[in-house]
Structure formats: C-alpha cells, structure tokens
PDB file of C-alpha atoms in Angstrom:
ATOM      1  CA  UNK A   1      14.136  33.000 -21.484  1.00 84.00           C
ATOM      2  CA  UNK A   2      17.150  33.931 -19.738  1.00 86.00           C
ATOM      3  CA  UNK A   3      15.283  36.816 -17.567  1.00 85.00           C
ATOM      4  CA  UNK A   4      12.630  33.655 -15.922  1.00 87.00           C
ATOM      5  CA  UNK A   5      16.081  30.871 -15.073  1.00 87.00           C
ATOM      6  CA  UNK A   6      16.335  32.762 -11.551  1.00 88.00           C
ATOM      7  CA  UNK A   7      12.783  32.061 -10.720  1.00 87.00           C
ATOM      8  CA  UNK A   8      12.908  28.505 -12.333  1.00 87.00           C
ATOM      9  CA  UNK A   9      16.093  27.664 -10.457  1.00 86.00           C
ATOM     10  CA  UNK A  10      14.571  29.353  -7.088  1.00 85.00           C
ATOM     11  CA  UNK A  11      11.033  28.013  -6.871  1.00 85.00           C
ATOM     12  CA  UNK A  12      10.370  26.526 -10.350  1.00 88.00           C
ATOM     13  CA  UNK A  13      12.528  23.284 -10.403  1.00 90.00           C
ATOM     14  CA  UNK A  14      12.756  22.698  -5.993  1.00 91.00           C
ATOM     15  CA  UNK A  15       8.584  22.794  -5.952  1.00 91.00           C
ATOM     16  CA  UNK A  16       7.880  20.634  -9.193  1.00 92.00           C
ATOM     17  CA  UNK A  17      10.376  17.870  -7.667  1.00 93.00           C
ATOM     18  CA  UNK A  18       9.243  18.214  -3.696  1.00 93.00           C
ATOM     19  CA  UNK A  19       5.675  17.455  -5.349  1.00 93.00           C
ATOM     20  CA  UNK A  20       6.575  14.669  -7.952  1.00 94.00           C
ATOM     21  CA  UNK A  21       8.989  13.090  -5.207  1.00 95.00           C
ATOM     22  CA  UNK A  22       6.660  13.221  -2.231  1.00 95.00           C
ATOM     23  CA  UNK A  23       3.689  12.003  -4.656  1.00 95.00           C
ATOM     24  CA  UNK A  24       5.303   8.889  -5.342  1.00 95.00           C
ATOM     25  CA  UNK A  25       6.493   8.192  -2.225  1.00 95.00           C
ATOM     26  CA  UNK A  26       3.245   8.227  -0.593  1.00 96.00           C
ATOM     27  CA  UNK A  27       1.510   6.554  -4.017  1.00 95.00           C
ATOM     28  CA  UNK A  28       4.447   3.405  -3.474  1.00 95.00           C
ATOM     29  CA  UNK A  29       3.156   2.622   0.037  1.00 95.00           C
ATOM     30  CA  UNK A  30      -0.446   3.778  -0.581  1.00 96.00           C
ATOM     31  CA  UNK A  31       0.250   1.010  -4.065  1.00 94.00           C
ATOM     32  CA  UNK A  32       1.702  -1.802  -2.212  1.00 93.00           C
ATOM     33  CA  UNK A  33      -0.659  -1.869   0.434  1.00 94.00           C
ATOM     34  CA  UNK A  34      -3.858  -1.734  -2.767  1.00 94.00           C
ATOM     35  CA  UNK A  35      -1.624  -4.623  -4.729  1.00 92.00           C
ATOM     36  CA  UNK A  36      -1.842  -6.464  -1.653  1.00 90.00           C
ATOM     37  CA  UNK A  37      -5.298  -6.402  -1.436  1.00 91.00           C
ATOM     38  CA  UNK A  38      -5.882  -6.774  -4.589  1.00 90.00           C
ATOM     39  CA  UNK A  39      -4.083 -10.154  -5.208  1.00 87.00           C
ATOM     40  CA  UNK A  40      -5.923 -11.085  -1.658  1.00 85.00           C
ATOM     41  CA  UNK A  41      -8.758 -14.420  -1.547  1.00 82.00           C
ATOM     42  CA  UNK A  42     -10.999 -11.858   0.765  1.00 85.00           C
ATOM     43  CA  UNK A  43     -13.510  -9.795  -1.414  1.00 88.00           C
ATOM     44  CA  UNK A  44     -13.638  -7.539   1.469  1.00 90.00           C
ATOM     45  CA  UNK A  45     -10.053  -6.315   0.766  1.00 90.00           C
ATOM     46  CA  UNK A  46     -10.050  -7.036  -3.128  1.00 90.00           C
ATOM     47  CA  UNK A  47     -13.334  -4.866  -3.998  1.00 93.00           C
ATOM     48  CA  UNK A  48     -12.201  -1.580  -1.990  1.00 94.00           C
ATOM     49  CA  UNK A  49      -9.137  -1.840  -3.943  1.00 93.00           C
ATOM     50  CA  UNK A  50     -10.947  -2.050  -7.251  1.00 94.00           C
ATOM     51  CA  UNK A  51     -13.456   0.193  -6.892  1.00 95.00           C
ATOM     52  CA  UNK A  52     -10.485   3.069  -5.210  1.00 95.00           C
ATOM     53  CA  UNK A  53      -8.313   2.030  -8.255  1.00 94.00           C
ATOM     54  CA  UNK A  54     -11.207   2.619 -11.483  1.00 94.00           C
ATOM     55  CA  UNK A  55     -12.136   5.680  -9.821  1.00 94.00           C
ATOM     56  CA  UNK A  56      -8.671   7.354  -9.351  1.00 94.00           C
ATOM     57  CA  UNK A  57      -7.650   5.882 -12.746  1.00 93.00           C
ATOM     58  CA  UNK A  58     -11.084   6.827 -14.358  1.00 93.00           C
ATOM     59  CA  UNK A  59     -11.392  10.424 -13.701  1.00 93.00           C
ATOM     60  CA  UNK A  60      -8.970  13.094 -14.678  1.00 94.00           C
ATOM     61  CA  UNK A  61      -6.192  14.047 -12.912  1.00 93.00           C
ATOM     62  CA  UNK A  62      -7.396  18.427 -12.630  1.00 93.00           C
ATOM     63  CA  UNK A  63     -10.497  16.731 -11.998  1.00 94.00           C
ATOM     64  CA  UNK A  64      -8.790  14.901  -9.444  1.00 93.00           C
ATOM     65  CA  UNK A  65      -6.598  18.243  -8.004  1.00 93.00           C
ATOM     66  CA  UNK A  66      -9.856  20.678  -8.220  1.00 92.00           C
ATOM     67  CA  UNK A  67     -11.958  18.532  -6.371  1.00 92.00           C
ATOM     68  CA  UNK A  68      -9.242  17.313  -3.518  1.00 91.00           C
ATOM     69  CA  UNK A  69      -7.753  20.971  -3.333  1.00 87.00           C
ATOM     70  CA  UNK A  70     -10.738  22.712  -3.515  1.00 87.00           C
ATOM     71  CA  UNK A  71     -13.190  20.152  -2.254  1.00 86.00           C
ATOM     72  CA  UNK A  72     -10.942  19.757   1.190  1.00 85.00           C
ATOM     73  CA  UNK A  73      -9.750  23.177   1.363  1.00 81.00           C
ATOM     74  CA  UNK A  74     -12.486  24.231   4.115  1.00 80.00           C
ATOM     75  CA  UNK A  75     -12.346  20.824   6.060  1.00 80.00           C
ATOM     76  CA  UNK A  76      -8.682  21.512   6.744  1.00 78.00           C
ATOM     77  CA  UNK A  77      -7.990  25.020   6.987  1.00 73.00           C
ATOM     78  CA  UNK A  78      -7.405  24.900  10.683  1.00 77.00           C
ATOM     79  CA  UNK A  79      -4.244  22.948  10.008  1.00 79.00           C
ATOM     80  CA  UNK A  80      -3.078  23.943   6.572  1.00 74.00           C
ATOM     81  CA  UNK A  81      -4.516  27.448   7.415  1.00 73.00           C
ATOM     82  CA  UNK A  82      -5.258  27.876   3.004  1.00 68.00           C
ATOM     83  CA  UNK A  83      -2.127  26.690   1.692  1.00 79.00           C
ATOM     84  CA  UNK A  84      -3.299  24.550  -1.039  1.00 83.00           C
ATOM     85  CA  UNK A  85       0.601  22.925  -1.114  1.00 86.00           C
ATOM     86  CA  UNK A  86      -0.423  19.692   1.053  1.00 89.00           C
ATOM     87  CA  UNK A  87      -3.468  19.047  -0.582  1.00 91.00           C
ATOM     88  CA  UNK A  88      -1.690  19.304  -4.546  1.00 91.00           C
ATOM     89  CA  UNK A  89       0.645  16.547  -3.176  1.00 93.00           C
ATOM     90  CA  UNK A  90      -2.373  14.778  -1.737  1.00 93.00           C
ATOM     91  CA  UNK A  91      -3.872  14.642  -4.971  1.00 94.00           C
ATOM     92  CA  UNK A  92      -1.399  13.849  -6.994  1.00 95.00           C
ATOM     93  CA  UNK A  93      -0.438  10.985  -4.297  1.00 95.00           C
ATOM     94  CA  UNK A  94      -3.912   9.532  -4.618  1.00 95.00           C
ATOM     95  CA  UNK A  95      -3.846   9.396  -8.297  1.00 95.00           C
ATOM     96  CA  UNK A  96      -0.536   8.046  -8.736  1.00 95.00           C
ATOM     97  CA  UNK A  97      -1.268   5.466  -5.991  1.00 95.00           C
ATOM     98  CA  UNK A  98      -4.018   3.905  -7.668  1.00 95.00           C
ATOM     99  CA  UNK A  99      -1.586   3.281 -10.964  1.00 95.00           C
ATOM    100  CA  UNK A 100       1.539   2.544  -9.032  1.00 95.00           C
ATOM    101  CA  UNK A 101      -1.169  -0.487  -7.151  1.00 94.00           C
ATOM    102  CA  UNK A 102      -2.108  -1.632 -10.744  1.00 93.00           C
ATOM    103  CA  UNK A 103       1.751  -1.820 -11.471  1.00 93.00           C
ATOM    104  CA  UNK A 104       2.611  -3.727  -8.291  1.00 93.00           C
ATOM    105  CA  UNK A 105       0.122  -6.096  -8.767  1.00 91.00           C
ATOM    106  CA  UNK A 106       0.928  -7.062 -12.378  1.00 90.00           C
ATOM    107  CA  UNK A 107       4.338  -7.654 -10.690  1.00 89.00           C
ATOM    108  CA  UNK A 108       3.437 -10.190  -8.413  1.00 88.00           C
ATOM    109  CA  UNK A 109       0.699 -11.853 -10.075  1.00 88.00           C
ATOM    110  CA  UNK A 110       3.741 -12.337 -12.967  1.00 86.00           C
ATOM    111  CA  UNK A 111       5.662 -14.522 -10.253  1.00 85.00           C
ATOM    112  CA  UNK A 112       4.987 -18.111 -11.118  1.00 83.00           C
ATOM    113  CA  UNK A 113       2.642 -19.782  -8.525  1.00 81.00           C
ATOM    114  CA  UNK A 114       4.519 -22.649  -7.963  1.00 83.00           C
ATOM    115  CA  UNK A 115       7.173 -20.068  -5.467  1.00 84.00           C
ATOM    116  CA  UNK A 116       4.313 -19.654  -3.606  1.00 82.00           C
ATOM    117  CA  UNK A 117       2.974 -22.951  -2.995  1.00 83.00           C
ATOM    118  CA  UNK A 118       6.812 -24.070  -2.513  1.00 85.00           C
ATOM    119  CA  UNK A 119       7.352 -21.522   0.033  1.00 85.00           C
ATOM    120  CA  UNK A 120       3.356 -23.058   1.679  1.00 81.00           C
ATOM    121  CA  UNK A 121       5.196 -26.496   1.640  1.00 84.00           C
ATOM    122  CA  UNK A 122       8.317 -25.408   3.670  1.00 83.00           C
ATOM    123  CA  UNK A 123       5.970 -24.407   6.421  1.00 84.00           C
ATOM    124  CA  UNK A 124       5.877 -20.040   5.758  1.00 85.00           C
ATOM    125  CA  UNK A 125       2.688 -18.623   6.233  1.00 84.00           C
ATOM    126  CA  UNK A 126       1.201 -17.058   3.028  1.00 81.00           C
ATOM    127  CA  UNK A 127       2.180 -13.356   4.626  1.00 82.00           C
ATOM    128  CA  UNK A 128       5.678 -14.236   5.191  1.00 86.00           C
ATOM    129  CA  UNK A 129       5.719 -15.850   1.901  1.00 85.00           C
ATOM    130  CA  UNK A 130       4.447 -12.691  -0.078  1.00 85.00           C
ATOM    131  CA  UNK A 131       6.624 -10.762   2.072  1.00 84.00           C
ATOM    132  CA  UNK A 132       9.635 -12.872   1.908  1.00 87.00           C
ATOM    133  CA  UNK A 133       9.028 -14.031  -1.424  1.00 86.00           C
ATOM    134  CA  UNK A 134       6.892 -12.989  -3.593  1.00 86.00           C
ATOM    135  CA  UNK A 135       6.466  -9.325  -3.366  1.00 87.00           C
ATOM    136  CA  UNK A 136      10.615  -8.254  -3.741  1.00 86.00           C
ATOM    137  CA  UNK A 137      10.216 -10.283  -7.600  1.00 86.00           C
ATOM    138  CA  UNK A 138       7.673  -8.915  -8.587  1.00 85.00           C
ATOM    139  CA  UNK A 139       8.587  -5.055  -7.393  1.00 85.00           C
ATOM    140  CA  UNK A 140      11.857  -5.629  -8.872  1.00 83.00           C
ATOM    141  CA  UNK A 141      10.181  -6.598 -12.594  1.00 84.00           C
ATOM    142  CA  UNK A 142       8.138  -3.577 -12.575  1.00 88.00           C
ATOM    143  CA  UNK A 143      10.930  -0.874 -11.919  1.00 85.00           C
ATOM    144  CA  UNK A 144      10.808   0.665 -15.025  1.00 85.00           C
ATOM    145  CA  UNK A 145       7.119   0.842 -15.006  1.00 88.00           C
ATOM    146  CA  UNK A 146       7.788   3.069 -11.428  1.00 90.00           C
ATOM    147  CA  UNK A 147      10.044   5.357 -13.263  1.00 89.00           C
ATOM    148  CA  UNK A 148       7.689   5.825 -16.192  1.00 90.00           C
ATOM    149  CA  UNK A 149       4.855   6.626 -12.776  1.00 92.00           C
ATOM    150  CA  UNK A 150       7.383   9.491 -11.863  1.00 93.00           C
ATOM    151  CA  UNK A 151       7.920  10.827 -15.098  1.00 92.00           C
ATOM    152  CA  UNK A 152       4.028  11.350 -15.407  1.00 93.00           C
ATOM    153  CA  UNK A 153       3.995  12.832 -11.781  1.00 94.00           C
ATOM    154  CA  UNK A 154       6.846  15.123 -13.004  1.00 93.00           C
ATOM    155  CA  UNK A 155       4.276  16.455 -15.648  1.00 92.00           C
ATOM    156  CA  UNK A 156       0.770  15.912 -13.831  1.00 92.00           C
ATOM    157  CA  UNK A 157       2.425  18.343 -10.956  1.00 91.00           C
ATOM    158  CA  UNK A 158       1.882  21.049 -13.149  1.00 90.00           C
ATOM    159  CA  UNK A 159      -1.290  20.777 -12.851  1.00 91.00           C
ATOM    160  CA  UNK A 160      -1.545  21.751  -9.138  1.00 90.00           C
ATOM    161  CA  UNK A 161      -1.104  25.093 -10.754  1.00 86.00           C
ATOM    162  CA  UNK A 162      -5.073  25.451 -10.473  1.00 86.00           C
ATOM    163  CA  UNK A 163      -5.150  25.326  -7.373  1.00 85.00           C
ATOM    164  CA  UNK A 164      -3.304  28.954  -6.590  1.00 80.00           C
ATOM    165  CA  UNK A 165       0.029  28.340  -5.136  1.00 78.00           C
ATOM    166  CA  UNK A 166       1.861  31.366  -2.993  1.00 76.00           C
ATOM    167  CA  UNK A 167       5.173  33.128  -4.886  1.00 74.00           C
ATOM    168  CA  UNK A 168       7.293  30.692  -3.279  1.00 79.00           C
ATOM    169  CA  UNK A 169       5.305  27.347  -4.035  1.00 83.00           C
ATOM    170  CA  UNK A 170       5.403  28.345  -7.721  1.00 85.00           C
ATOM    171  CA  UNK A 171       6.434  24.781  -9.980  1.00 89.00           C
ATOM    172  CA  UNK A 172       7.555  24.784 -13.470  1.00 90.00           C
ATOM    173  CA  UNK A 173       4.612  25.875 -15.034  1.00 90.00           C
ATOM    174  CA  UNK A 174       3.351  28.159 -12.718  1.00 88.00           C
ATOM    175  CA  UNK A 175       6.515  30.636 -12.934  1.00 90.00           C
ATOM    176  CA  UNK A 176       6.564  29.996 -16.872  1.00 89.00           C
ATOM    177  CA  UNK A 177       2.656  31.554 -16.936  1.00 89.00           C
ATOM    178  CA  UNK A 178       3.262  34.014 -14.783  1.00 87.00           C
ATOM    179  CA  UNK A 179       6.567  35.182 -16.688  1.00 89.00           C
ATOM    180  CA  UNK A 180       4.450  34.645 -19.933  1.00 90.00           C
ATOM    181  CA  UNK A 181       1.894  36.776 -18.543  1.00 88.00           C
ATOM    182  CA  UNK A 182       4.145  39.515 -17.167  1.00 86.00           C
ATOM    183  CA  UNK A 183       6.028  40.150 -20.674  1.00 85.00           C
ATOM    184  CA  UNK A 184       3.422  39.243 -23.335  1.00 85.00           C
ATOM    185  CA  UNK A 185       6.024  36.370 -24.937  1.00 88.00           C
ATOM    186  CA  UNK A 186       5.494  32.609 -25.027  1.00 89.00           C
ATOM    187  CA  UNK A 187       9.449  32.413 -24.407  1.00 91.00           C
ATOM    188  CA  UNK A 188       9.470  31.627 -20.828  1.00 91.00           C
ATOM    189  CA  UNK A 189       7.131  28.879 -21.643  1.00 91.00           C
ATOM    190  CA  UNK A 190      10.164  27.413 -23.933  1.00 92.00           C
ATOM    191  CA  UNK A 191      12.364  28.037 -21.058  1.00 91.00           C
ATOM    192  CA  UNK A 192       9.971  25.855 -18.974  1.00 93.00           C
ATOM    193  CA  UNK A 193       9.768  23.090 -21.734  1.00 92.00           C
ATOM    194  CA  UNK A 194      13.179  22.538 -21.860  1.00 93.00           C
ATOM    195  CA  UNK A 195      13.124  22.100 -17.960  1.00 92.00           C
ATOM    196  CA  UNK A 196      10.978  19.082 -18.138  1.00 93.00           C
ATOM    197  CA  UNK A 197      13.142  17.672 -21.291  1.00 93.00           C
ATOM    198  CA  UNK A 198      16.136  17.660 -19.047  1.00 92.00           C
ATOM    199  CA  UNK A 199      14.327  15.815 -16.559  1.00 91.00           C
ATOM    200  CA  UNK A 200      12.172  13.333 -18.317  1.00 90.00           C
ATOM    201  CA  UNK A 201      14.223  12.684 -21.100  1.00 91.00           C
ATOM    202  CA  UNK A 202      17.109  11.546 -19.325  1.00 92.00           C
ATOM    203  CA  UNK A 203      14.554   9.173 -16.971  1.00 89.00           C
ATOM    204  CA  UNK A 204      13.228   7.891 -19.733  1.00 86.00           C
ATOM    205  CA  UNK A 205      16.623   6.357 -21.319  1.00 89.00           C
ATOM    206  CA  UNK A 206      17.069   5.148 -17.629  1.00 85.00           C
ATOM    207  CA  UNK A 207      13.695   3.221 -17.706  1.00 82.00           C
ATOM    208  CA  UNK A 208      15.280   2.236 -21.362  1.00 82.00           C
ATOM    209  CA  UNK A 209      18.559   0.705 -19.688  1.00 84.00           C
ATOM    210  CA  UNK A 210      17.450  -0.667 -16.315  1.00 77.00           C
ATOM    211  CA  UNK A 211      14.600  -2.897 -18.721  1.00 74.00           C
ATOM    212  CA  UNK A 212      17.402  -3.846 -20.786  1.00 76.00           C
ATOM    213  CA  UNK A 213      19.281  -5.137 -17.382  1.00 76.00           C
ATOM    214  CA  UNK A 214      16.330  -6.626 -15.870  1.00 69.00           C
ATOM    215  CA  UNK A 215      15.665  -8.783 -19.413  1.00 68.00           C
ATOM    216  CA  UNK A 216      19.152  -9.862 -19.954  1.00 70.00           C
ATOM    217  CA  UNK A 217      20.894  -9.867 -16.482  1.00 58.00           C
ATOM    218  CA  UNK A 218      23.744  -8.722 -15.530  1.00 46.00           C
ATOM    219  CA  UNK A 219      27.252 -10.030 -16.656  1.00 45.00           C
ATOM    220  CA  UNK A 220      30.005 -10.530 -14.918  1.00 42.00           C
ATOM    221  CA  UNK A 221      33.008 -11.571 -16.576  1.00 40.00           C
ATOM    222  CA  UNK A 222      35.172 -13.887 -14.226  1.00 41.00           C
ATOM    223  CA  UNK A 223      38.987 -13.314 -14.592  1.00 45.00           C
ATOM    224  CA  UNK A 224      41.480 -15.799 -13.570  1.00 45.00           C
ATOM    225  CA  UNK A 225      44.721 -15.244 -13.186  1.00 51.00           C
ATOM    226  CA  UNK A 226      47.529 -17.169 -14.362  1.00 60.00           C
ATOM    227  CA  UNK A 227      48.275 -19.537 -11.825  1.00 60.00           C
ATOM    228  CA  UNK A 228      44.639 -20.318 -11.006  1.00 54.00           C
ATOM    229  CA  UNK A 229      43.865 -20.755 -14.473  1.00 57.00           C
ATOM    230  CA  UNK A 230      46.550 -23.295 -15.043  1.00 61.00           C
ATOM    231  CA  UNK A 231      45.525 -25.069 -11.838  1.00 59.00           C
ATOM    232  CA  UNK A 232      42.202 -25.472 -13.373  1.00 56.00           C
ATOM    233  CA  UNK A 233      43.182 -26.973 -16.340  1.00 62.00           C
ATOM    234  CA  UNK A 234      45.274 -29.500 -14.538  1.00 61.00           C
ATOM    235  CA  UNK A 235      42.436 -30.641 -12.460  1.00 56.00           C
ATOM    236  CA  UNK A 236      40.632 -31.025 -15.757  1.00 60.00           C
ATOM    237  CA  UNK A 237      43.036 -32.932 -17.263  1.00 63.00           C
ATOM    238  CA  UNK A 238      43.453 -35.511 -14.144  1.00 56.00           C
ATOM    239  CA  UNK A 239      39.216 -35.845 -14.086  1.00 54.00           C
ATOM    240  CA  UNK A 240      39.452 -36.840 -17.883  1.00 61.00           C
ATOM    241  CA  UNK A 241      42.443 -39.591 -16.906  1.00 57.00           C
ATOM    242  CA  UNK A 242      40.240 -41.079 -14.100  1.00 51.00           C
ATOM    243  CA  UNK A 243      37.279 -40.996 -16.129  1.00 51.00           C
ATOM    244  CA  UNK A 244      38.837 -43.141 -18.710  1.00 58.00           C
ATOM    245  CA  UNK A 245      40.875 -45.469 -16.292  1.00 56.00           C
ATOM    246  CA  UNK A 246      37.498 -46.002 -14.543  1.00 48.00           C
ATOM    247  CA  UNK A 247      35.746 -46.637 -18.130  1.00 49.00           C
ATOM    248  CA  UNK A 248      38.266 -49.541 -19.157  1.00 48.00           C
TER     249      UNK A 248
END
C-alpha cells in the first residue's frame, strides 16, 4: 500500500479530480442550458432536451465512455493526436449533464408560479424573469443534489480507465490496477479505496449539512449591547403609555 502513495499522490489523485472537476463544470452549463429548455412552452426546445436527457441517463456510463472515446477517437485525431484524455472528460461531461439538467429543472419547476407571473405583472420579460428570478431559487434548492452529481463523477471517472490513458493520465483506479497487476496483491486496490473514502465521504456529510442549512436557514443571533438594549425597552415602555392614553 505504502509502495503505490507516490504514484497516487503524482498522477492518481491530480487526474481523477481534473476529470471529475472539469466534468461537472461543463455538465452545469451543458444542464442549465437543457433545464431551460426543458421548462420552455416551445416543443422544439423541450423534446431535444428529453430525448438528449433519456438517452444519456438510459445507457450506461462505460457504455457511454467506450462509445464517445472510442467511437470519436478517429474523427479527432488530428487535434487530440490519440490521447483519449479529452474525450474521457467529454464523456463523462455528457453524462453528468443530462442528470445535472434533470436536477436544475426540478429546481425551478419547485419555485411557486405565482414569482413568475408577479415578476410578468411588473413588466420583466419571461427571460429576465427566469434569469433574474427564478433560476438563482431554484439552483440554490438543489445544491446538495450538485454535490451528490460530483461525488458520482468522482467514481464514474474511473471508468475512463477503458479507454487506455498514458503513464501520466493514470486516475485512481488506473494506478491501483496497474500496481495490483505489477505485484500480484489486491493491496494497492485498498490503498485506492481509501482514496475515494477521503474524498466522498467527507462531501457527502457536506451535502448532509448544507441540506440541513438550506431547510432551516440560517441564524443569526442579534446582540445588543447595554445601552441600546435599555433604549429599546424605554421606547417600549412610552408606546404602551400612549397606547393606553389614546385608548381612554
């Protein structure tokens, strides 16, 4: 276990974040812009984003990775020149997109109508009014949902492992097989394991506490100090006298 940290530290660890981190970046903007047109009036819009969203959600993800990383690989070798890197992010990106989308638009179609037709009555258009309006709720009711997304990129990126990555594209799983491989013992694998413990199961009480937040609010305890607090009270006490001077 000991002999595979250097390699897990080195390449291990650095790759399987890049991936999960640049796999949800793209999936947030590739989600917003399929919640948006999947909460849209135009079937034109709201039936692309369906039909993307069941398939990406429908098939496996190695499916998914084998048929992007292999599928692609000769359609873009004159700029990726056979590094199967880009195209394990760009599968993982369009997978997570198409449940990141689903989350976003629970979020908004949770708002209550009645913002929306308010905001309609002051005069916004309905785009300003989802941008404005709408859209920041509802993105900021699904947050934990988004971390639980990146904890499943976090373990779907070892699956880009099929594709063949060079020595120094190697993720978490890759150097544990390899390792595994090289000395005939499952401990590397362990080492590995533990890896993705210290990163999921720390995101995962996260998620735990930022849902608590969300449901209960934040509170924030007002302290006076003396002298204001007294003042208070005396303004209390002369609102009582005139409200009983002007009841008799």
């Amino acid at each position: 276990m000991w002999a595979v940290v250097p390699d897990i530290l080195a390449y291990g660890l650095r790759n399987t974040l890049v991936l999960a981190l640049a796999a949800t970046v793209i999936g947030i903007v590739l989600g917003m812009l399929l919640a948006v047109m999947g909460v849209s009036r135009s079937a034109w819009l709201r039936v692309p984003a369906r039909v993307y969203t069941d398939v990406f959600r429908g098939l496996p993800a190695i499916l998914t990775i084998l048929l992007i990383g292999q599928g692609l690989a000769p359609l873009t070798s004159q700029w990726f020149r056979g590094n199967p890197y880009p195209l394990g992010i760009l599968a993982l990106s369009l997978i997570s997109s198409a449940y990141i989308g689903e989350i976003f638009r629970s979020g908004i179609q949770s708002i209550d109508a009645g913002q929306l037709k308010a905001c309609r009555a002051l005069g916004m258009s309905y785009a300003s009014a989802m941008r404005l309006v709408v859209v920041p709720q509802g993105v900021r009711r699904v947050l934990p949902a988004l971390v639980n997304q990146f904890i499943a990129i976090v373990k779907d990126s070892s699956l880009v492992y099929f594709l063949g990555l060079l020595t120094s594209q190697r993720e978490l799983f890759r150097v544990g097989q390899d390792a595994a491989v090289t000395s005939g013992n499952l401990s590397p694998l362990v080492a590995v394991g533990l890896c993705y413990l210290l990163i999921t199961v720390p995101l995962t009480y996260l998620v735990n506490w930022t849902d608590h937040r969300l449901r209960n609010g934040g509170r924030v305890a007002a302290v006076l100090d003396p002298e204001a607090e007294a003042r208070a009270a005396e303004i209390e006490r002369s609102d009582r006298l005139i409200a009983e001077r002007a009841g008799r």
